[in-house]
Short mmCIF file of C-alpha atoms in Angstrom, two decimals:
data_model
loop_
_atom_site.label_atom_id
_atom_site.label_comp_id
_atom_site.label_asym_id
_atom_site.label_seq_id
_atom_site.Cartn_x
_atom_site.Cartn_y
_atom_site.Cartn_z
CA MET F 1 0.00 0.00 0.00
CA ALA F 2 1.47 3.30 -1.08
CA THR F 3 1.98 5.84 1.61
CA ARG F 4 0.76 9.36 1.13
CA ALA F 5 3.58 11.86 0.90
CA THR F 6 3.82 14.22 3.82
CA ARG F 7 2.69 17.68 2.77
CA SER F 8 5.19 20.38 3.67
CA PRO F 9 3.77 23.29 5.64
CA ARG F 10 2.79 26.27 3.53
CA ALA F 11 4.44 29.60 4.10
CA ALA F 12 2.30 32.07 6.06
CA TRP F 13 1.85 35.67 5.05
CA GLU F 14 1.18 38.30 7.67
CA CYS F 15 0.12 41.94 7.55
CA SER F 16 2.75 44.15 9.16
CA GLU F 17 0.10 46.67 10.21
CA CYS F 18 -2.58 44.60 11.95
CA GLY F 19 -1.20 41.03 12.07
CA TRP F 20 -3.81 39.44 9.76
CA ARG F 21 -2.54 36.16 8.30
CA ALA F 22 -3.19 34.47 4.96
CA ALA F 23 -2.09 31.27 3.25
CA LYS F 24 -0.84 33.13 0.17
CA TRP F 25 0.36 36.55 -0.74
CA VAL F 26 -2.21 39.22 -1.46
CA GLY F 27 -1.67 42.84 -2.37
CA ARG F 28 -4.21 44.22 0.07
CA CYS F 29 -4.86 43.23 3.68
CA ALA F 30 -8.41 41.96 4.13
CA GLU F 31 -8.53 43.21 7.73
CA CYS F 32 -7.16 46.79 7.70
CA GLN F 33 -7.41 47.34 3.92
CA ALA F 34 -3.78 48.53 3.71
CA TRP F 35 -1.89 48.02 0.45
CA GLY F 36 1.53 46.35 0.23
CA THR F 37 1.75 45.41 3.91
CA VAL F 38 1.41 41.59 3.59
CA VAL F 39 4.86 40.02 4.02
CA GLU F 40 6.05 36.46 4.44
CA ALA F 41 6.07 35.33 8.06
CA GLY F 42 7.62 31.92 7.41
CA GLY F 43 5.32 29.78 9.57
CA PRO F 44 2.13 27.80 9.03
CA ALA F 45 -0.86 29.98 8.28
CA ALA F 46 -3.51 28.34 10.38
CA THR F 47 -1.68 26.61 13.20
CA ARG F 48 -0.55 27.96 16.52
CA SER F 49 1.77 26.24 18.97
CA ALA F 50 0.21 25.37 22.28
CA THR F 51 1.60 27.27 25.26
CA ALA F 52 1.82 25.50 28.59
CA ALA F 53 0.58 27.31 31.68
CA THR F 54 3.30 28.61 34.01
CA PRO F 55 2.99 29.80 37.61
CA PRO F 56 2.60 33.61 37.83
CA ARG F 57 5.31 35.67 39.51
CA SER F 58 2.75 37.35 41.76
CA PRO F 59 -0.85 36.29 42.40
CA ALA F 60 -3.79 38.39 41.24
CA ARG F 61 -5.03 40.87 43.84
CA PRO F 62 -8.28 42.72 44.37
CA ILE F 63 -8.24 45.94 42.39
CA ASP F 64 -8.73 48.10 45.49
CA GLU F 65 -5.45 46.75 46.91
CA VAL F 66 -3.35 47.82 43.91
CA GLU F 67 -1.07 50.77 44.77
CA ILE F 68 -1.46 53.84 42.58
CA ALA F 69 1.50 55.80 43.93
CA LEU F 70 3.65 54.60 41.05
CA VAL F 71 1.39 56.23 38.45
CA ALA F 72 1.24 59.68 40.05
CA THR F 73 1.88 62.40 37.48
CA ARG F 74 4.93 64.63 37.53
CA THR F 75 5.00 67.97 35.79
CA SER F 76 7.04 68.24 32.61
CA GLY F 77 7.77 71.90 33.31
CA VAL F 78 5.65 73.01 30.33
CA GLY F 79 2.08 73.77 31.35
CA GLU F 80 0.57 73.37 27.88
CA LEU F 81 2.11 69.92 27.48
CA ASP F 82 0.86 68.92 30.93
CA ARG F 83 -2.63 69.97 29.84
CA VAL F 84 -2.48 67.57 26.88
CA LEU F 85 -0.98 64.70 28.89
CA GLY F 86 -3.66 64.95 31.57
CA GLY F 87 -1.51 66.47 34.32
CA GLY F 88 2.08 65.61 33.43
CA LEU F 89 4.46 62.70 32.96
CA VAL F 90 3.54 59.33 34.45
CA PRO F 91 6.36 56.99 35.62
CA GLY F 92 6.63 54.10 33.20
CA ALA F 93 4.50 55.78 30.54
CA VAL F 94 5.69 55.73 26.94
CA ILE F 95 4.64 58.74 24.87
CA LEU F 96 4.82 58.87 21.09
CA MET F 97 5.19 62.42 19.75
CA ALA F 98 4.58 62.56 15.99
CA GLY F 99 4.68 65.45 13.55
CA GLU F 100 6.05 66.73 10.28
CA PRO F 101 9.77 67.57 9.94
CA GLY F 102 10.62 71.04 11.22
CA VAL F 103 7.37 71.54 13.12
CA GLY F 104 9.22 71.86 16.46
CA LYS F 105 9.09 68.40 18.09
CA SER F 106 12.79 68.28 18.97
CA THR F 107 12.79 71.87 20.22
CA LEU F 108 9.83 71.25 22.54
CA LEU F 109 11.23 68.00 23.94
CA LEU F 110 14.69 69.47 24.42
CA ASP F 111 13.06 72.26 26.41
CA VAL F 112 11.19 69.67 28.49
CA ALA F 113 14.46 67.81 29.12
CA GLY F 114 16.16 71.03 30.21
CA ARG F 115 13.33 71.92 32.59
CA THR F 116 13.38 68.40 34.02
CA ALA F 117 17.12 68.70 34.66
CA ARG F 118 16.71 72.08 36.35
CA SER F 119 14.08 70.59 38.66
CA GLY F 120 16.63 68.14 40.05
CA THR F 121 15.74 65.06 37.95
CA ARG F 122 18.34 63.73 35.54
CA ALA F 123 17.20 63.57 31.91
CA LEU F 124 18.72 61.54 29.07
CA TYR F 125 18.32 62.77 25.48
CA ILE F 126 19.25 60.24 22.76
CA THR F 127 19.54 61.68 19.26
CA GLY F 128 19.73 59.41 16.25
CA GLU F 129 19.25 62.04 13.54
CA GLU F 130 21.65 64.80 14.57
CA SER F 131 25.09 64.96 16.08
CA ALA F 132 25.53 65.78 19.74
CA ALA F 133 27.08 69.14 18.78
CA GLN F 134 23.99 70.15 16.79
CA VAL F 135 21.72 69.36 19.71
CA ARG F 136 24.08 71.25 22.04
CA LEU F 137 23.77 74.37 19.87
CA ARG F 138 19.97 74.16 19.92
CA ALA F 139 19.96 73.66 23.68
CA GLN F 140 22.15 76.74 24.09
CA ARG F 141 19.83 78.77 21.87
CA ILE F 142 16.71 77.90 23.87
CA GLY F 143 18.41 77.97 27.29
CA ALA F 144 18.20 74.23 28.03
CA VAL F 145 21.86 73.58 28.93
CA HIS F 146 22.22 71.96 32.37
CA PRO F 147 24.68 69.48 33.90
CA ASP F 148 21.87 67.02 34.67
CA LEU F 149 20.80 66.91 31.02
CA MET F 150 22.74 63.99 29.55
CA LEU F 151 23.14 63.82 25.77
CA ALA F 152 24.21 60.96 23.50
CA ALA F 153 24.12 60.37 19.74
CA GLU F 154 23.40 56.69 19.19
CA ALA F 155 21.66 54.52 16.60
CA ASP F 156 21.90 51.08 18.21
CA LEU F 157 19.19 49.80 20.56
CA GLY F 158 21.62 47.87 22.75
CA THR F 159 23.79 50.94 23.26
CA VAL F 160 20.73 53.05 24.07
CA LEU F 161 19.64 50.60 26.76
CA GLY F 162 23.24 50.62 28.05
CA HIS F 163 23.08 54.40 28.43
CA VAL F 164 19.84 54.00 30.39
CA GLU F 165 21.54 51.56 32.76
CA ALA F 166 24.58 53.82 33.23
CA VAL F 167 22.81 57.18 33.60
CA ASP F 168 19.67 55.97 35.46
CA PRO F 169 17.62 58.98 34.27
CA GLY F 170 14.23 60.17 35.42
CA LEU F 171 13.21 60.99 31.83
CA LEU F 172 14.27 59.44 28.53
CA ILE F 173 13.74 61.13 25.15
CA LEU F 174 14.48 59.10 22.01
CA ASP F 175 14.69 61.21 18.85
CA SER F 176 13.60 59.37 16.81
CA VAL F 177 12.35 55.80 17.01
CA GLN F 178 12.75 55.35 13.23
CA THR F 179 16.51 55.99 13.40
CA ILE F 180 17.34 53.34 16.02
CA ALA F 181 18.08 49.75 14.95
CA SER F 182 18.58 46.46 16.80
CA ALA F 183 21.50 44.22 15.86
CA GLY F 184 19.37 41.12 16.48
CA VAL F 185 16.82 41.98 13.77
CA GLU F 186 17.42 42.07 10.05
CA GLY F 187 16.61 45.12 8.01
CA ALA F 188 17.50 48.78 8.00
CA ALA F 189 16.47 51.25 10.67
CA GLY F 190 12.92 52.47 10.18
CA GLY F 191 11.65 49.17 8.79
CA VAL F 192 8.62 47.43 10.19
CA ALA F 193 10.56 44.76 12.09
CA GLN F 194 13.13 47.25 13.40
CA VAL F 195 10.57 49.79 14.65
CA ARG F 196 8.61 47.03 16.35
CA GLU F 197 11.72 45.63 18.07
CA VAL F 198 13.02 49.04 19.17
CA ALA F 199 9.64 50.05 20.58
CA ALA F 200 9.29 46.74 22.44
CA GLY F 201 12.76 47.05 23.95
CA VAL F 202 12.28 50.64 25.10
CA ILE F 203 8.80 49.93 26.48
CA ALA F 204 10.10 46.95 28.47
CA ALA F 205 12.83 49.11 30.01
CA ALA F 206 10.34 51.87 30.80
CA LYS F 207 7.93 49.54 32.61
CA GLU F 208 10.71 47.80 34.53
CA ARG F 209 12.38 51.01 35.72
CA HIS F 210 9.19 53.15 36.03
CA LEU F 211 10.84 55.53 33.60
CA PRO F 212 8.77 58.01 31.55
CA VAL F 213 9.86 57.82 27.91
CA VAL F 214 9.07 60.10 24.97
CA LEU F 215 9.55 58.66 21.48
CA VAL F 216 9.70 61.00 18.50
CA GLY F 217 7.96 59.57 15.44
CA HIS F 218 7.97 60.51 11.78
CA VAL F 219 4.81 60.96 9.73
CA THR F 220 3.92 59.91 6.20
CA LYS F 221 2.84 62.18 3.35
CA ASP F 222 -0.77 61.61 4.37
CA GLY F 223 -0.06 62.84 7.89
CA GLY F 224 -0.24 59.39 9.56
CA ILE F 225 2.43 58.07 11.89
CA ALA F 226 5.10 56.18 9.95
CA GLY F 227 5.87 52.57 10.79
CA PRO F 228 3.62 49.67 11.76
CA ARG F 229 0.23 50.47 13.27
CA VAL F 230 1.13 48.22 16.20
CA LEU F 231 3.48 51.01 17.39
CA GLU F 232 0.48 53.17 18.29
CA HIS F 233 -1.09 50.26 20.18
CA LEU F 234 2.05 49.54 22.21
CA VAL F 235 2.61 53.04 23.58
CA ASP F 236 0.48 54.65 26.30
CA VAL F 237 0.05 58.11 24.79
CA VAL F 238 0.04 59.27 21.17
CA CYS F 239 0.42 63.02 20.62
CA GLN F 240 0.16 64.81 17.29
CA PHE F 241 2.28 67.92 16.79
CA GLU F 242 0.62 70.24 14.27
CA GLY F 243 1.39 73.62 12.78
CA ASP F 244 1.76 75.56 9.59
CA ARG F 245 5.39 75.98 8.56
CA HIS F 246 4.73 79.67 7.77
CA SER F 247 3.03 80.38 11.11
CA ARG F 248 4.42 80.66 14.63
CA LEU F 249 1.47 78.80 16.12
CA ARG F 250 2.00 75.15 17.05
CA MET F 251 -0.58 72.79 18.55
CA VAL F 252 -0.20 69.50 20.37
CA ARG F 253 -3.21 67.24 20.77
CA ALA F 254 -3.53 63.75 22.27
CA VAL F 255 -4.92 61.14 19.89
CA LYS F 256 -4.64 58.38 22.50
CA ASN F 257 -4.11 58.74 26.25
CA ARG F 258 -4.36 55.96 28.80
CA TYR F 259 -3.85 58.39 31.69
CA GLY F 260 -6.06 61.32 30.77
CA PRO F 261 -8.53 62.85 28.32
CA THR F 262 -8.04 63.19 24.59
CA ASP F 263 -10.07 66.38 24.19
CA GLU F 264 -7.37 68.85 25.23
CA VAL F 265 -5.07 70.84 22.97
CA GLY F 266 -1.87 72.68 23.86
CA CYS F 267 -0.85 75.87 22.07
CA PHE F 268 2.76 76.97 21.59
CA ASP F 269 4.58 79.89 20.04
CA LEU F 270 7.65 78.84 18.03
CA SER F 271 10.26 81.58 17.61
CA ASP F 272 14.00 81.92 17.05
CA THR F 273 14.63 81.76 20.80
CA GLY F 274 12.67 78.54 21.38
CA ILE F 275 9.13 77.40 21.96
CA THR F 276 6.86 78.73 24.69
CA GLY F 277 3.41 77.69 25.85
CA LEU F 278 0.47 79.97 25.17
CA ALA F 279 -2.10 79.86 27.95
CA ASP F 280 -4.04 82.55 26.06
CA PRO F 281 -3.43 82.24 22.28
CA SER F 282 -6.15 84.71 21.33
CA GLY F 283 -3.59 87.34 20.33
CA LEU F 284 -2.46 85.16 17.43
CA PHE F 285 -5.99 84.74 16.05
CA LEU F 286 -7.37 88.27 16.35
CA SER F 287 -6.16 91.29 14.39
CA GLU F 288 -5.61 94.66 16.01
CA ARG F 289 -7.66 97.43 14.45
CA ALA F 290 -9.03 100.69 15.78
CA THR F 291 -12.33 100.72 13.85
CA GLY F 292 -14.62 98.08 12.45
CA GLU F 293 -14.00 97.09 8.84
CA PRO F 294 -16.33 95.36 6.38
CA GLY F 295 -15.78 91.69 5.75
CA THR F 296 -14.62 90.60 9.21
CA CYS F 297 -16.36 88.54 11.88
CA VAL F 298 -15.10 86.68 14.95
CA THR F 299 -16.29 83.25 16.04
CA ILE F 300 -15.43 80.96 18.95
CA THR F 301 -14.66 77.33 18.10
CA LEU F 302 -14.07 74.40 20.42
CA ASP F 303 -10.81 72.58 19.79
CA GLY F 304 -11.37 69.58 22.00
CA ALA F 305 -12.52 71.17 25.24
CA ARG F 306 -10.70 74.45 24.68
CA PRO F 307 -12.52 77.51 23.28
CA MET F 308 -10.49 79.21 20.56
CA PRO F 309 -11.28 82.65 19.07
CA ILE F 310 -10.93 82.84 15.30
CA GLU F 311 -11.33 85.91 13.12
CA VAL F 312 -12.75 85.24 9.66
CA GLN F 313 -12.00 87.74 6.90
CA ALA F 314 -13.79 87.85 3.53
CA LEU F 315 -13.19 89.83 0.37
CA VAL F 316 -15.70 90.10 -2.48
CA ALA F 317 -14.51 91.76 -5.69
CA PRO F 318 -15.85 91.96 -9.26
CA SER F 319 -14.50 89.16 -11.41
CA ALA F 320 -12.66 89.87 -14.64
CA THR F 321 -13.11 86.32 -15.95
CA PRO F 322 -16.16 84.28 -16.94
CA HIS F 323 -15.42 81.88 -14.11
CA PRO F 324 -15.15 83.77 -10.78
CA ARG F 325 -12.46 82.61 -8.41
CA ARG F 326 -13.08 81.02 -5.02
CA ALA F 327 -10.05 80.95 -2.71
CA THR F 328 -9.95 79.90 0.95
CA SER F 329 -7.29 79.67 3.65
CA GLY F 330 -8.02 78.08 7.02
CA VAL F 331 -11.64 77.42 6.05
CA GLU F 332 -13.07 74.37 4.29
CA SER F 333 -13.74 75.29 0.68
CA ALA F 334 -16.77 72.98 0.51
CA ARG F 335 -18.50 74.74 3.41
CA VAL F 336 -17.70 78.15 1.93
CA SER F 337 -19.29 77.06 -1.36
CA MET F 338 -22.35 75.86 0.53
CA THR F 339 -22.55 79.15 2.44
CA LEU F 340 -22.32 81.13 -0.80
CA ALA F 341 -25.20 79.10 -2.25
CA VAL F 342 -27.34 79.73 0.85
CA LEU F 343 -26.58 83.47 0.72
CA GLU F 344 -27.55 83.56 -2.95
CA SER F 345 -30.80 81.71 -2.32
CA ARG F 346 -31.94 83.13 1.04
CA LEU F 347 -30.52 86.65 1.14
CA ARG F 348 -30.53 87.24 -2.63
CA LEU F 349 -26.90 88.37 -2.60
CA GLY F 350 -25.41 88.57 -6.10
CA LEU F 351 -22.16 86.71 -5.49
CA SER F 352 -22.14 84.44 -8.53
CA ALA F 353 -20.27 86.99 -10.68
CA SER F 354 -17.74 88.02 -8.02
CA ASP F 355 -14.38 86.69 -6.89
CA VAL F 356 -14.62 85.51 -3.30
CA TYR F 357 -11.71 85.14 -0.87
CA VAL F 358 -12.13 83.81 2.67
CA SER F 359 -9.28 83.50 5.16
CA THR F 360 -8.53 83.27 8.87
CA ILE F 361 -6.01 85.21 10.95
CA GLY F 362 -2.80 83.70 12.30
CA GLY F 363 -3.02 80.35 10.54
CA ALA F 364 -6.05 79.23 12.57
CA ARG F 365 -8.35 76.58 11.12
CA ALA F 366 -12.11 77.20 11.25
CA GLN F 367 -13.19 73.67 10.37
CA GLU F 368 -15.97 73.32 12.94
CA PRO F 369 -19.53 73.81 11.59
CA SER F 370 -20.14 76.40 14.33
CA SER F 371 -18.11 78.89 12.25
CA ASP F 372 -20.70 78.89 9.42
CA VAL F 373 -22.52 81.97 10.73
CA ALA F 374 -19.30 83.97 11.04
CA VAL F 375 -18.30 83.06 7.47
CA ALA F 376 -21.76 84.02 6.17
CA LEU F 377 -21.79 87.36 8.02
CA ALA F 378 -18.25 88.17 6.87
CA LEU F 379 -19.26 87.49 3.24
CA ALA F 380 -22.42 89.55 3.53
CA SER F 381 -20.52 92.39 5.20
CA ALA F 382 -17.87 92.37 2.46
CA HIS F 383 -20.48 92.29 -0.30
CA ARG F 384 -22.54 95.16 1.16
CA ARG F 385 -19.46 97.15 2.29
CA ALA F 386 -21.05 97.44 5.74
CA PRO F 387 -19.10 96.65 8.93
CA LEU F 388 -20.70 94.54 11.63
CA ARG F 389 -21.36 95.68 15.16
CA ARG F 390 -18.33 96.43 17.28
CA GLY F 391 -17.44 93.72 19.79
CA LEU F 392 -19.53 91.07 18.00
CA VAL F 393 -18.99 87.30 17.86
CA ALA F 394 -21.16 84.86 15.92
CA VAL F 395 -21.47 81.12 16.49
CA GLY F 396 -23.81 78.64 14.87
CA GLU F 397 -24.17 76.09 12.09
CA VAL F 398 -26.04 77.02 8.91
CA SER F 399 -28.26 74.46 7.18
CA LEU F 400 -29.10 74.43 3.47
CA THR F 401 -32.44 76.04 4.29
CA GLY F 402 -30.65 78.98 5.86
CA GLN F 403 -31.69 78.05 9.39
CA LEU F 404 -29.26 78.29 12.32
CA ARG F 405 -28.80 74.90 13.94
CA PRO F 406 -27.86 74.39 17.63
CA ILE F 407 -24.27 73.77 18.69
CA THR F 408 -22.59 72.33 21.76
CA GLY F 409 -20.70 74.20 24.47
CA LEU F 410 -22.40 77.54 23.80
CA GLU F 411 -22.00 78.88 27.34
CA ARG F 412 -18.31 78.00 27.32
CA ARG F 413 -17.84 79.80 24.00
CA LEU F 414 -19.66 82.92 25.17
CA GLY F 415 -17.71 82.90 28.43
CA GLU F 416 -14.43 82.98 26.48
CA ALA F 417 -15.75 85.74 24.23
CA ASN F 418 -16.78 87.78 27.27
CA ARG F 419 -13.33 87.30 28.81
CA LEU F 420 -11.74 88.65 25.63
CA GLY F 421 -13.90 91.79 25.77
CA PHE F 422 -16.66 91.00 23.28
CA THR F 423 -20.01 92.46 24.27
CA GLN F 424 -22.35 91.23 21.48
CA ALA F 425 -23.12 87.70 20.31
CA VAL F 426 -25.29 86.15 17.61
CA VAL F 427 -26.39 82.59 18.46
CA PRO F 428 -29.05 80.14 17.21
CA ALA F 429 -32.58 80.84 18.47
CA SER F 430 -32.85 77.27 19.77
CA ALA F 431 -30.65 78.33 22.72
CA ARG F 432 -33.30 80.76 23.96
CA GLY F 433 -34.57 79.89 27.41
CA GLY F 434 -31.81 77.58 28.55
CA LEU F 435 -28.80 79.84 27.95
CA ARG F 436 -27.06 81.55 30.83
CA ALA F 437 -25.63 84.70 29.29
CA PRO F 438 -22.37 86.12 30.69
CA ALA F 439 -22.69 89.33 32.67
CA GLY F 440 -22.37 92.38 30.46
CA MET F 441 -22.91 90.55 27.17
CA THR F 442 -25.91 91.13 24.90
CA VAL F 443 -27.01 87.95 23.12
CA HIS F 444 -29.05 88.10 19.89
CA PHE F 445 -31.09 85.02 18.99
CA ALA F 446 -31.42 84.37 15.26
CA GLU F 447 -33.69 81.89 13.50
CA ASP F 448 -31.94 82.06 10.14
CA LEU F 449 -29.29 83.97 8.20
CA ARG F 450 -31.61 86.89 7.52
CA THR F 451 -32.32 87.50 11.20
CA ALA F 452 -28.65 86.90 11.97
CA TRP F 453 -27.68 89.67 9.56
CA GLU F 454 -30.29 91.98 11.08
CA ALA F 455 -28.97 91.18 14.56
CA ALA F 456 -25.42 91.89 13.47
CA SER F 457 -26.36 95.26 11.95
CA GLU F 458 -29.55 96.51 13.65
CA PRO F 459 -31.04 96.13 17.17
CA VAL F 460 -33.58 93.32 17.51
CA GLN F 461 -34.99 91.30 20.40
CA GLU F 462 -32.19 90.83 22.86
CA LEU F 463 -31.31 89.07 26.08
CA ARG F 464 -29.02 91.05 28.33
CA GLY F 465 -27.04 88.74 30.57
CA THR F 466 -27.00 89.37 34.28
CA GLY F 467 -24.73 86.50 35.29
CA SER F 468 -27.66 84.63 36.88
CA ASP F 469 -30.10 82.00 35.65
#
């Protein structure tokens, strides 16, 4: 009787982003839909080796007996960064700071390392992209030079962990995780296997030594964090560093945070002398002018939980071409086009034959729907050459019927506007009755764009806030 030949195990293919496995190569992962991420894993596709149970090092305890002293936050020395992190640095926490090249990640973290050293805690800064002399020059420029700030230029994971053992720091900054490689893994630095191994090694050291670690990460052309997606799952906090290269304003927001909220945003001012936190960034978003000018309106947006004032400017000019131009900066072009259509239909404004330009001040981004009313009033003011009321802010979403729809956090927005000195506000009429108006602020309730324009230019029914219910 002939014996059946033993079938050799088939090679397994695994997605480097999510870990999905297949029996053969495919161009697109069926789990995360990523292209070109399925690579050969070298093992059977459908089998898993059985793992024998081993005695635990320490028995499980009731949750109320677990000590929380080891996860108490410690300030980073930068208030705006502490706001984003949920109070400060947590021992053993691994933070991934991602952003475009030149946005200011290294400058901010070098400042944090310098402040940590000045507070009496030794900090270790590992640079894999620059030489130690280059980092020393930047530290001197921003005033971060201190004897307790240790600096090393390394690109090998084993050497980095050796520095951690020798220095025993209270804060480790690794700039960047894509430039460090492990000798025990094949491939160049920045590859999927290398990034995964480096992150695992650093995270293990952080948890064992209760050492807060900040990893600097690169981003792709689409703005996503470079490297395998598992990197974001391994770390405790993922922060996104944002900012326009031509603007001084920089923002840090938490995309993931195991120790705090993800609805906070930190504002920074990047200059030649370093980067400083902005507890009140309104000066960057509002222009200074003595008298009201047509085509300008201020709104208050919520960036996470933080109210941000944004000044919208509009310019309407006769077009010299058959196809009028529509240009925007800091405002979504699709919403501006929708607002122009509503103004044409509801207010009968002749804007179809005019060039329209809409922009924000200071590189701010008015992407929240609550800025629709401010954009509409700025366009109407520019078209009619009539300035709006002095000290006016407008918040509300505009529907295709021209109605003003309700928004969230209205009292918080008006409170910030009142703090900045604004005395008039145009809000959706649906807020009437339940709104607590700030003391000294006159609130105009508008049903639609027509009544909003009348409220912004002529007195109508008002509610004068008294600071009480």
